[in-house]
């Protein structure tokens, strides 16, 4: 049984995985290992307004801006929930994981209309499955304006994903959260997978968060491969 503390174990495992990827045999394939999926909240609460605009409208534009320069070799997919009906089963893969076509992604997101509930836990589980998370590194980027409304525990799920594969990471963006939600279910998803938790209360803040997410994911991955020793920075 390992005696390495849990908080130390995940960075150590990520370090080993990155070292393997950056070995002479793995360097050429390192960029191909970067696979991401967006999990978008399209629940009815996304009709709520900030400075005269719906949160959904703002989110569409921010996501479009984030992916406009996304490298094609960093594969991405899109999962949405709450966009068709008021059901805890309303979860759909809108774009399978693959090379990013910014126009297709933008057009897809623009068609989304808030309608339903917040099956946050099941949506994250579904998205992780789309990334084949048990077999390879996987990064989830979760946008939500609220917490689970379908009776499941996203914190427990995040811990299960981490246990199944320590290279699974979920970055979570809480948009216009209520005061009692700011440090609850959403933050623990990130904490339990070694990801980052961001909050944004305005359009400007959400744009800054999106820029930070790009730097945290694609930016660090590109830097690591180009420098060949950038794996140290990935673990910061």
Coordinates of N, CA and C in Angstrom, one line a residue:
X1 N 0.8 -1.2 0.0 CA 0.0 0.0 0.0 C 0.9 1.2 0.0
X2 N 0.5 2.2 -0.8 CA 1.3 3.4 -1.0 C 1.3 4.3 0.3
X3 N 2.5 4.8 0.7 CA 2.6 5.7 1.9 C 2.7 7.1 1.5
X4 N 2.6 7.4 0.2 CA 2.6 8.8 -0.3 C 1.3 9.5 0.1
X5 N 1.3 10.6 0.7 CA 0.1 11.3 1.0 C -0.8 11.6 -0.2
X6 N -2.1 11.6 0.0 CA -3.0 11.7 -1.1 C -2.8 13.0 -1.9
X7 N -2.5 14.1 -1.1 CA -2.3 15.4 -1.8 C -1.1 15.5 -2.6
X8 N -0.1 14.6 -2.3 CA 1.2 14.5 -3.0 C 1.1 13.6 -4.2
X9 N 0.2 12.6 -4.0 CA 0.2 11.5 -5.0 C -0.3 11.9 -6.4
X10 N -1.3 12.8 -6.4 CA -1.8 13.2 -7.7 C -0.8 14.0 -8.5
X11 N -0.1 15.0 -8.0 CA 0.9 15.7 -8.7 C 2.1 14.7 -9.2
X12 N 2.4 13.8 -8.3 CA 3.4 12.8 -8.6 C 3.0 12.0 -9.8
X13 N 1.8 11.5 -9.8 CA 1.3 10.7 -10.9 C 1.2 11.4 -12.2
X14 N 0.8 12.7 -12.1 CA 0.7 13.5 -13.3 C 2.1 13.8 -13.8
X15 N 3.1 14.0 -12.9 CA 4.5 14.2 -13.3 C 5.0 13.0 -14.1
X16 N 4.7 11.8 -13.6 CA 5.2 10.6 -14.2 C 4.5 10.4 -15.6
X17 N 3.2 10.7 -15.7 CA 2.5 10.6 -16.9 C 3.1 11.5 -18.0
X18 N 3.4 12.8 -17.5 CA 3.9 13.8 -18.5 C 5.4 13.4 -18.9
X19 N 6.1 12.9 -17.9 CA 7.5 12.4 -18.3 C 7.4 11.4 -19.3
X20 N 6.5 10.4 -19.2 CA 6.4 9.4 -20.2 C 6.0 10.0 -21.5
X21 N 5.1 10.9 -21.5 CA 4.7 11.5 -22.8 C 5.8 12.3 -23.5
X22 N 6.7 12.9 -22.6 CA 7.8 13.7 -23.2 C 9.1 12.9 -23.4
X23 N 9.0 11.6 -23.3 CA 10.2 10.8 -23.5 C 10.4 10.8 -25.0
X24 N 11.6 10.3 -25.5 CA 11.9 10.3 -26.9 C 10.9 9.6 -27.7
X25 N 10.2 8.6 -27.2 CA 9.3 7.8 -28.0 C 7.9 8.5 -27.9
X26 N 7.6 9.2 -26.8 CA 6.3 9.8 -26.6 C 6.2 11.2 -27.0
X27 N 7.3 11.9 -27.3 CA 7.2 13.4 -27.5 C 6.3 13.7 -28.7
X28 N 6.5 13.0 -29.8 CA 5.7 13.3 -31.0 C 4.2 13.1 -30.8
X29 N 3.9 12.2 -29.8 CA 2.4 12.0 -29.6 C 1.8 12.8 -28.5
X30 N 2.7 13.6 -27.8 CA 2.2 14.3 -26.6 C 1.0 15.2 -26.9
X31 N 1.1 15.9 -28.0 CA 0.0 16.8 -28.3 C -1.3 16.1 -28.6
X32 N -1.2 14.8 -29.2 CA -2.4 14.1 -29.5 C -3.1 13.6 -28.2
X33 N -2.4 13.6 -27.1 CA -3.0 13.1 -25.9 C -3.9 14.1 -25.2
X34 N -3.9 15.3 -25.6 CA -4.7 16.4 -25.0 C -6.1 16.3 -25.5
X35 N -7.0 15.9 -24.7 CA -8.4 15.7 -25.1 C -9.3 16.4 -24.0
X36 N -10.2 17.2 -24.5 CA -11.0 18.0 -23.6 C -12.5 17.8 -23.9
X37 N -13.4 18.2 -22.9 CA -14.8 18.2 -23.2 C -15.4 19.4 -22.4
X38 N -16.3 20.1 -23.1 CA -17.0 21.2 -22.4 C -18.3 20.6 -21.9
X39 N -18.7 20.9 -20.7 CA -20.0 20.5 -20.1 C -20.7 21.8 -19.9
X40 N -21.8 22.1 -20.6 CA -22.5 23.3 -20.6 C -23.8 23.2 -19.9
X41 N -24.1 24.1 -18.9 CA -25.3 24.2 -18.2 C -26.3 25.0 -19.1
X42 N -27.4 24.4 -19.5 CA -28.4 25.1 -20.3 C -29.8 24.9 -19.5
X43 N -29.7 24.9 -18.2 CA -30.9 24.8 -17.4 C -31.7 26.1 -17.5
X44 N -32.9 26.0 -17.0 CA -33.8 27.2 -17.1 C -33.3 28.4 -16.5
X45 N -32.4 28.3 -15.4 CA -31.9 29.4 -14.7 C -31.0 30.3 -15.6
X46 N -30.5 29.7 -16.7 CA -29.6 30.4 -17.6 C -30.3 31.6 -18.3
X47 N -31.6 31.6 -18.2 CA -32.4 32.8 -18.7 C -32.2 34.0 -17.8
X48 N -31.7 33.8 -16.6 CA -31.5 34.9 -15.7 C -30.6 36.0 -16.3
X49 N -30.8 37.2 -16.0 CA -30.1 38.3 -16.7 C -29.0 39.0 -15.8
X50 N -28.0 39.4 -16.5 CA -26.9 40.2 -15.9 C -26.7 41.4 -16.8
X51 N -26.9 42.5 -16.2 CA -26.7 43.8 -16.9 C -27.5 43.8 -18.2
X52 N -28.7 43.3 -18.1 CA -29.7 43.4 -19.3 C -29.5 42.3 -20.3
X53 N -28.6 41.3 -20.1 CA -28.4 40.2 -21.0 C -28.6 38.9 -20.3
X54 N -29.1 37.9 -21.0 CA -29.3 36.6 -20.4 C -27.9 35.9 -20.2
X55 N -27.8 35.1 -19.1 CA -26.5 34.4 -18.9 C -26.2 33.5 -20.0
X56 N -27.2 32.9 -20.7 CA -27.0 32.0 -21.8 C -26.4 32.7 -23.0
X57 N -26.9 33.9 -23.2 CA -26.3 34.7 -24.3 C -24.8 35.1 -24.1
X58 N -24.5 35.4 -22.8 CA -23.2 35.7 -22.5 C -22.3 34.5 -22.6
X59 N -22.8 33.4 -22.1 CA -22.0 32.2 -22.1 C -21.7 31.7 -23.5
X60 N -22.7 31.9 -24.4 CA -22.4 31.5 -25.8 C -21.2 32.3 -26.4
X61 N -21.2 33.6 -26.2 CA -20.2 34.4 -26.7 C -18.8 34.1 -26.1
X62 N -18.8 33.9 -24.8 CA -17.6 33.6 -24.1 C -17.0 32.3 -24.6
X63 N -17.8 31.3 -24.7 CA -17.3 30.0 -25.2 C -16.8 30.1 -26.6
X64 N -17.5 30.9 -27.4 CA -17.0 31.1 -28.8 C -15.7 31.8 -28.8
X65 N -15.5 32.7 -28.0 CA -14.2 33.5 -27.9 C -13.1 32.5 -27.4
X66 N -13.4 31.7 -26.5 CA -12.4 30.8 -25.9 C -11.8 29.8 -26.9
X67 N -12.7 29.3 -27.8 CA -12.3 28.3 -28.8 C -11.9 28.8 -30.1
X68 N -12.0 30.1 -30.4 CA -11.7 30.6 -31.7 C -10.3 30.3 -32.2
X69 N -9.3 30.2 -31.2 CA -7.9 29.9 -31.6 C -7.5 28.6 -31.0
X70 N -8.4 27.7 -30.7 CA -8.1 26.4 -30.1 C -7.4 25.6 -31.1
X71 N -6.2 25.0 -30.8 CA -5.5 24.2 -31.7 C -6.3 23.0 -32.2
X72 N -6.2 22.7 -33.5 CA -7.0 21.6 -34.0 C -6.5 20.2 -33.4
X73 N -5.2 20.2 -33.0 CA -4.7 18.9 -32.5 C -5.0 18.7 -31.0
X74 N -5.7 19.6 -30.4 CA -6.2 19.5 -29.0 C -7.7 19.2 -29.1
X75 N -8.0 17.9 -29.2 CA -9.4 17.5 -29.4 C -10.3 17.9 -28.3
X76 N -11.6 18.3 -28.8 CA -12.6 18.7 -27.8 C -13.9 18.2 -28.3
X77 N -14.8 18.0 -27.3 CA -16.2 17.7 -27.5 C -17.1 18.6 -26.7
X78 N -18.4 18.5 -26.9 CA -19.3 19.4 -26.1 C -20.5 18.5 -25.7
X79 N -20.8 18.6 -24.4 CA -21.9 18.0 -23.8 C -22.8 19.1 -23.1
X80 N -24.1 19.0 -23.3 CA -25.0 20.0 -22.7 C -26.1 19.3 -21.9
X81 N -26.6 20.0 -21.0 CA -27.8 19.4 -20.2 C -28.8 20.5 -20.0
X82 N -30.1 20.1 -20.0 CA -31.2 21.0 -19.7 C -31.6 21.8 -20.9
X83 N -31.3 21.4 -22.1 CA -31.6 22.2 -23.3 C -32.8 21.8 -24.1
X84 N -33.4 20.7 -23.7 CA -34.5 20.2 -24.4 C -35.8 20.0 -23.6
X85 N -35.7 19.6 -22.4 CA -36.9 19.4 -21.6 C -36.5 19.4 -20.1
X86 N -37.5 19.5 -19.2 CA -37.3 19.5 -17.8 C -37.2 18.0 -17.3
X87 N -36.1 17.5 -17.5 CA -35.8 16.1 -17.1 C -34.4 15.9 -16.6
X88 N -34.2 15.0 -15.7 CA -32.9 14.7 -15.2 C -32.1 13.8 -16.2
X89 N -32.8 13.4 -17.2 CA -32.1 12.6 -18.2 C -31.8 13.4 -19.5
X90 N -32.0 14.7 -19.4 CA -31.8 15.6 -20.6 C -30.3 15.9 -20.6
X91 N -29.5 15.0 -21.1 CA -28.1 15.2 -21.3 C -27.7 14.7 -22.7
X92 N -26.9 15.5 -23.4 CA -26.7 15.1 -24.8 C -25.2 15.5 -25.2
X93 N -24.6 14.6 -25.9 CA -23.3 14.9 -26.6 C -23.6 15.7 -27.9
X94 N -23.4 16.9 -27.9 CA -23.7 17.7 -29.1 C -22.6 17.6 -30.1
X95 N -21.3 17.5 -29.7 CA -20.2 17.4 -30.6 C -19.3 16.3 -30.0
X96 N -19.1 15.2 -30.7 CA -18.2 14.2 -30.2 C -16.7 14.7 -30.1
X97 N -15.9 14.1 -29.2 CA -14.5 14.6 -29.1 C -13.8 14.4 -30.4
X98 N -13.2 15.4 -30.8 CA -12.4 15.4 -32.1 C -11.8 16.7 -32.3
X99 N -11.1 16.9 -33.5 CA -10.5 18.2 -33.8 C -11.5 19.3 -33.8
X100 N -11.1 20.5 -33.3 CA -12.1 21.6 -33.1 C -12.3 22.3 -34.4
X101 N -13.6 22.5 -34.7 CA -14.1 23.3 -35.8 C -14.8 24.5 -35.1
X102 N -14.2 25.6 -34.9 CA -14.7 26.7 -34.1 C -16.1 27.1 -34.7
X103 N -16.3 27.2 -36.0 CA -17.6 27.6 -36.5 C -18.7 26.6 -36.2
X104 N -18.4 25.3 -36.3 CA -19.4 24.3 -36.0 C -19.7 24.4 -34.5
X105 N -18.7 24.5 -33.7 CA -18.9 24.6 -32.2 C -19.8 25.8 -31.9
X106 N -19.4 27.0 -32.5 CA -20.2 28.2 -32.2 C -21.6 28.1 -32.7
X107 N -21.8 27.6 -33.9 CA -23.2 27.4 -34.4 C -24.0 26.5 -33.5
X108 N -23.4 25.4 -33.0 CA -24.1 24.5 -32.1 C -24.5 25.1 -30.8
X109 N -23.6 25.8 -30.2 CA -23.9 26.5 -28.9 C -24.9 27.6 -29.1
X110 N -24.9 28.3 -30.2 CA -25.8 29.4 -30.4 C -27.3 28.9 -30.5
X111 N -27.5 27.6 -30.8 CA -28.8 27.1 -30.9 C -29.4 26.6 -29.6
X112 N -28.6 26.6 -28.6 CA -29.0 26.1 -27.3 C -30.0 27.1 -26.6
X113 N -31.1 26.6 -26.1 CA -32.0 27.4 -25.3 C -32.3 26.8 -24.0
X114 N -32.1 27.5 -22.9 CA -32.4 27.0 -21.5 C -33.8 26.5 -21.4
X115 N -34.0 25.3 -20.8 CA -35.3 24.8 -20.6 C -35.4 24.0 -19.3
X116 N -34.4 23.2 -18.9 CA -34.6 22.2 -18.0 C -33.9 22.3 -16.6
X117 N -33.6 21.2 -16.1 CA -33.0 21.0 -14.7 C -31.5 21.0 -14.8
X118 N -30.9 20.6 -13.6 CA -29.4 20.6 -13.5 C -29.0 19.2 -13.1
X119 N -28.9 18.3 -14.0 CA -28.3 16.9 -13.7 C -26.8 17.0 -13.8
X120 N -26.2 17.8 -12.9 CA -24.8 18.1 -13.0 C -23.9 16.8 -12.9
X121 N -24.3 16.0 -11.9 CA -23.4 14.8 -11.6 C -23.5 13.8 -12.8
X122 N -24.7 13.5 -13.3 CA -24.8 12.6 -14.4 C -24.2 13.2 -15.7
X123 N -24.2 14.5 -15.9 CA -23.6 15.1 -17.0 C -22.1 15.0 -17.0
X124 N -21.5 15.2 -15.8 CA -20.0 15.0 -15.7 C -19.6 13.6 -16.0
X125 N -20.4 12.6 -15.4 CA -20.1 11.2 -15.6 C -20.2 10.9 -17.1
X126 N -21.2 11.4 -17.8 CA -21.4 11.2 -19.2 C -20.2 11.7 -20.0
X127 N -19.8 13.0 -19.7 CA -18.8 13.6 -20.4 C -17.4 12.9 -20.2
X128 N -17.2 12.4 -19.0 CA -16.0 11.7 -18.7 C -15.9 10.4 -19.5
X129 N -17.1 9.8 -19.7 CA -17.2 8.6 -20.5 C -16.8 8.9 -22.0
X130 N -17.3 10.0 -22.4 CA -17.0 10.5 -23.8 C -15.5 10.6 -24.0
X131 N -14.7 10.9 -23.0 CA -13.3 11.0 -23.1 C -12.5 9.7 -22.8
X132 N -13.3 8.6 -22.6 CA -12.7 7.3 -22.3 C -11.7 7.5 -21.1
X133 N -12.2 8.1 -20.0 CA -11.3 8.6 -19.0 C -10.6 7.4 -18.2
X134 N -11.1 6.2 -18.3 CA -10.4 5.1 -17.6 C -9.2 4.7 -18.3
X135 N -9.0 5.1 -19.6 CA -7.9 4.6 -20.4 C -6.9 5.6 -20.7
X136 N -7.2 6.9 -20.5 CA -6.3 7.9 -20.9 C -6.5 9.3 -20.2
X137 N -5.6 10.2 -20.2 CA -5.8 11.5 -19.6 C -7.0 12.2 -20.1
X138 N -7.7 12.9 -19.3 CA -9.0 13.6 -19.7 C -9.1 14.9 -18.9
X139 N -9.6 15.9 -19.6 CA -9.8 17.2 -19.0 C -11.2 17.7 -19.3
X140 N -12.0 17.9 -18.2 CA -13.4 18.4 -18.4 C -13.4 19.9 -18.0
X141 N -14.1 20.7 -18.7 CA -14.3 22.1 -18.4 C -15.8 22.3 -18.3
X142 N -16.2 22.6 -17.0 CA -17.6 22.6 -16.7 C -18.1 24.0 -16.4
X143 N -19.1 24.5 -17.1 CA -19.8 25.8 -16.9 C -21.1 25.5 -16.3
X144 N -21.4 26.2 -15.1 CA -22.7 26.0 -14.5 C -23.0 27.3 -13.7
X145 N -24.3 27.6 -13.6 CA -24.8 28.7 -12.8 C -25.5 28.2 -11.5
X146 N -25.4 26.9 -11.3 CA -26.1 26.4 -10.1 C -25.6 25.0 -9.7
X147 N -26.2 24.4 -8.7 CA -25.7 23.1 -8.2 C -26.7 22.0 -8.6
X148 N -26.4 20.8 -8.3 CA -27.2 19.6 -8.7 C -28.6 19.8 -8.2
X149 N -29.5 19.4 -9.1 CA -31.0 19.5 -8.8 C -31.6 18.1 -9.0
X150 N -30.8 17.1 -9.2 CA -31.4 15.8 -9.5 C -31.0 14.7 -8.5
X151 N -30.7 15.1 -7.3 CA -30.5 14.2 -6.1 C -29.2 13.4 -6.1
X152 N -28.2 13.7 -6.9 CA -27.0 13.0 -6.9 C -25.8 13.8 -6.3
X153 N -24.7 13.2 -6.1 CA -23.6 13.9 -5.4 C -22.4 14.0 -6.3
X154 N -22.2 15.2 -6.9 CA -21.1 15.4 -7.8 C -19.7 15.4 -7.1
X155 N -19.7 15.7 -5.8 CA -18.4 15.6 -5.1 C -17.9 14.1 -5.0
X156 N -18.9 13.2 -4.7 CA -18.5 11.8 -4.6 C -18.1 11.3 -6.0
X157 N -18.8 11.7 -7.0 CA -18.5 11.3 -8.4 C -17.1 11.7 -8.8
X158 N -16.7 13.0 -8.4 CA -15.4 13.5 -8.8 C -14.3 12.7 -8.1
X159 N -14.6 12.3 -6.8 CA -13.6 11.4 -6.1 C -13.5 10.1 -6.8
X160 N -14.6 9.5 -7.3 CA -14.5 8.3 -8.0 C -13.8 8.4 -9.3
X161 N -13.9 9.5 -10.1 CA -13.2 9.7 -11.3 C -11.7 9.7 -11.0
X162 N -11.4 10.4 -10.0 CA -10.0 10.6 -9.5 C -9.4 9.2 -9.2
X163 N -10.1 8.4 -8.5 CA -9.6 7.1 -8.1 C -9.4 6.2 -9.3
X164 N -10.3 6.3 -10.2 CA -10.2 5.5 -11.4 C -9.1 5.8 -12.3
X165 N -8.7 7.1 -12.4 CA -7.6 7.6 -13.2 C -7.1 8.9 -12.7
X166 N -6.0 9.0 -12.0 CA -5.5 10.2 -11.4 C -5.2 11.3 -12.4
X167 N -5.1 11.0 -13.7 CA -4.9 12.1 -14.7 C -6.2 12.7 -15.2
X168 N -7.3 12.3 -14.7 CA -8.6 13.0 -15.0 C -8.6 14.3 -14.2
X169 N -8.9 15.4 -14.9 CA -9.0 16.7 -14.2 C -10.3 17.5 -14.7
X170 N -10.9 18.1 -13.7 CA -12.1 18.9 -14.0 C -11.9 20.3 -13.6
X171 N -11.9 21.3 -14.5 CA -11.9 22.7 -14.2 C -13.4 23.1 -14.2
X172 N -13.8 23.9 -13.2 CA -15.2 24.3 -13.0 C -15.4 25.8 -12.9
X173 N -16.3 26.3 -13.7 CA -16.6 27.7 -13.7 C -18.0 27.9 -13.2
X174 N -18.1 28.6 -12.1 CA -19.4 28.9 -11.5 C -19.8 30.4 -11.9
X175 N -20.9 30.5 -12.7 CA -21.3 31.8 -13.3 C -22.5 32.3 -12.5
X176 N -22.3 33.5 -11.9 CA -23.4 34.2 -11.2 C -24.1 33.3 -10.2
X177 N -23.2 32.7 -9.3 CA -23.7 31.8 -8.3 C -24.3 32.5 -7.1
X178 N -25.3 31.9 -6.5 CA -25.8 32.5 -5.3 C -24.8 32.4 -4.2
X179 N -24.9 33.3 -3.2 CA -23.8 33.3 -2.2 C -23.6 32.0 -1.5
X180 N -24.6 31.2 -1.3 CA -24.5 29.9 -0.5 C -24.0 28.8 -1.5
X181 N -23.8 29.1 -2.7 CA -23.3 28.1 -3.7 C -21.9 28.3 -4.1
X182 N -21.3 29.4 -3.7 CA -20.0 29.7 -4.2 C -18.9 28.7 -3.8
X183 N -19.1 28.1 -2.7 CA -18.0 27.2 -2.2 C -18.6 25.9 -1.8
X184 N -19.4 25.3 -2.7 CA -20.1 24.1 -2.3 C -19.8 23.0 -3.3
X185 N -20.9 22.5 -4.0 CA -20.7 21.3 -4.9 C -19.8 21.6 -6.0
X186 N -19.8 22.8 -6.6 CA -19.0 23.1 -7.7 C -17.5 23.1 -7.4
X187 N -17.2 23.7 -6.3 CA -15.7 23.8 -5.9 C -15.2 22.4 -5.6
X188 N -16.0 21.5 -5.0 CA -15.4 20.2 -4.7 C -15.2 19.3 -5.9
X189 N -15.9 19.6 -7.0 CA -15.6 18.8 -8.2 C -14.2 19.1 -8.7
X190 N -13.8 20.4 -8.7 CA -12.4 20.7 -9.1 C -11.4 20.2 -8.0
X191 N -11.7 20.4 -6.8 CA -10.8 20.0 -5.7 C -10.5 18.5 -5.8
X192 N -11.6 17.7 -6.0 CA -11.4 16.3 -5.9 C -10.7 15.7 -7.1
X193 N -10.5 16.5 -8.2 CA -9.8 16.0 -9.4 C -8.5 16.8 -9.7
X194 N -8.1 17.7 -8.7 CA -6.9 18.5 -8.9 C -7.1 19.6 -9.9
X195 N -8.4 20.0 -10.2 CA -8.6 21.1 -11.1 C -8.7 22.4 -10.5
X196 N -9.1 23.4 -11.2 CA -9.3 24.8 -10.7 C -10.8 25.1 -10.7
X197 N -11.1 25.9 -9.7 CA -12.5 26.4 -9.5 C -12.5 27.9 -9.7
X198 N -13.3 28.4 -10.6 CA -13.4 29.8 -10.9 C -14.8 30.3 -10.7
X199 N -14.9 31.5 -10.3 CA -16.3 32.1 -10.2 C -16.3 33.4 -11.0
X200 N -17.4 33.7 -11.6 CA -17.6 35.0 -12.4 C -19.0 35.5 -12.1
X201 N -19.1 36.8 -11.8 CA -20.4 37.4 -11.6 C -20.8 38.4 -12.6
X202 N -20.0 38.6 -13.6 CA -20.3 39.5 -14.7 C -19.8 39.0 -16.0
X203 N -20.2 39.7 -17.1 CA -19.7 39.3 -18.4 C -18.2 39.5 -18.5
X204 N -17.7 40.6 -18.0 CA -16.2 40.8 -18.0 C -15.5 39.8 -17.3
X205 N -16.0 39.4 -16.1 CA -15.3 38.4 -15.3 C -15.3 37.0 -16.0
X206 N -16.4 36.7 -16.7 CA -16.4 35.4 -17.3 C -15.4 35.4 -18.5
X207 N -15.2 36.5 -19.2 CA -14.2 36.5 -20.3 C -12.8 36.3 -19.7
X208 N -12.6 36.9 -18.5 CA -11.2 36.7 -17.9 C -11.1 35.3 -17.5
X209 N -12.1 34.7 -16.9 CA -12.0 33.3 -16.5 C -11.7 32.4 -17.7
X210 N -12.4 32.7 -18.9 CA -12.2 31.9 -20.1 C -10.8 32.0 -20.6
X211 N -10.2 33.2 -20.5 CA -8.8 33.3 -20.8 C -7.9 32.5 -19.9
X212 N -8.2 32.6 -18.6 CA -7.5 31.8 -17.7 C -7.5 30.3 -17.9
X213 N -8.7 29.8 -18.3 CA -8.9 28.4 -18.6 C -8.1 28.0 -19.8
X214 N -8.0 28.9 -20.8 CA -7.2 28.6 -22.0 C -5.8 28.4 -21.6
X215 N -5.3 29.3 -20.8 CA -3.9 29.3 -20.4 C -3.6 28.1 -19.5
X216 N -4.6 27.7 -18.7 CA -4.5 26.6 -17.7 C -4.4 25.2 -18.5
X217 N -5.1 25.2 -19.6 CA -5.2 23.9 -20.3 C -4.3 23.9 -21.5
X218 N -4.8 24.5 -22.6 CA -4.0 24.4 -23.9 C -2.7 25.1 -23.7
X219 N -2.7 26.3 -23.1 CA -1.4 27.0 -23.0 C -0.3 26.2 -22.3
X220 N -0.6 25.6 -21.2 CA 0.4 24.8 -20.5 C 0.8 23.6 -21.3
X221 N -0.2 23.0 -22.0 CA 0.2 21.8 -22.7 C 1.1 22.1 -23.9
X222 N 0.8 23.2 -24.6 CA 1.7 23.6 -25.7 C 3.1 24.0 -25.1
X223 N 3.1 24.7 -24.0 CA 4.4 25.1 -23.4 C 5.2 23.9 -23.0
X224 N 4.5 22.9 -22.5 CA 5.3 21.7 -22.1 C 5.9 21.0 -23.2
X225 N 5.2 20.8 -24.3 CA 5.7 20.1 -25.4 C 6.8 20.9 -26.1
X226 N 6.6 22.2 -26.3 CA 7.6 23.0 -27.0 C 8.9 23.1 -26.2
X227 N 8.8 23.2 -24.9 CA 10.1 23.4 -24.1 C 10.8 22.1 -23.8
X228 N 10.0 21.0 -23.9 CA 10.5 19.7 -23.5 C 10.8 19.5 -22.0
X229 N 10.9 20.6 -21.3 CA 11.1 20.5 -19.9 C 10.0 21.2 -19.1
X230 N 8.9 21.6 -19.9 CA 7.9 22.4 -19.3 C 6.9 21.6 -18.4
X231 N 7.2 20.3 -18.2 CA 6.3 19.5 -17.3 C 6.4 20.0 -15.9
X232 N 7.5 20.7 -15.5 CA 7.6 21.2 -14.2 C 6.5 22.3 -14.0
X233 N 6.3 23.1 -15.0 CA 5.3 24.2 -14.9 C 3.9 23.7 -14.9
X234 N 3.7 22.6 -15.6 CA 2.3 22.0 -15.6 C 1.9 21.7 -14.2
X235 N 2.8 21.3 -13.3 CA 2.5 20.9 -12.0 C 2.3 22.0 -11.0
X236 N 2.6 23.2 -11.4 CA 2.5 24.4 -10.5 C 1.0 24.6 -10.1

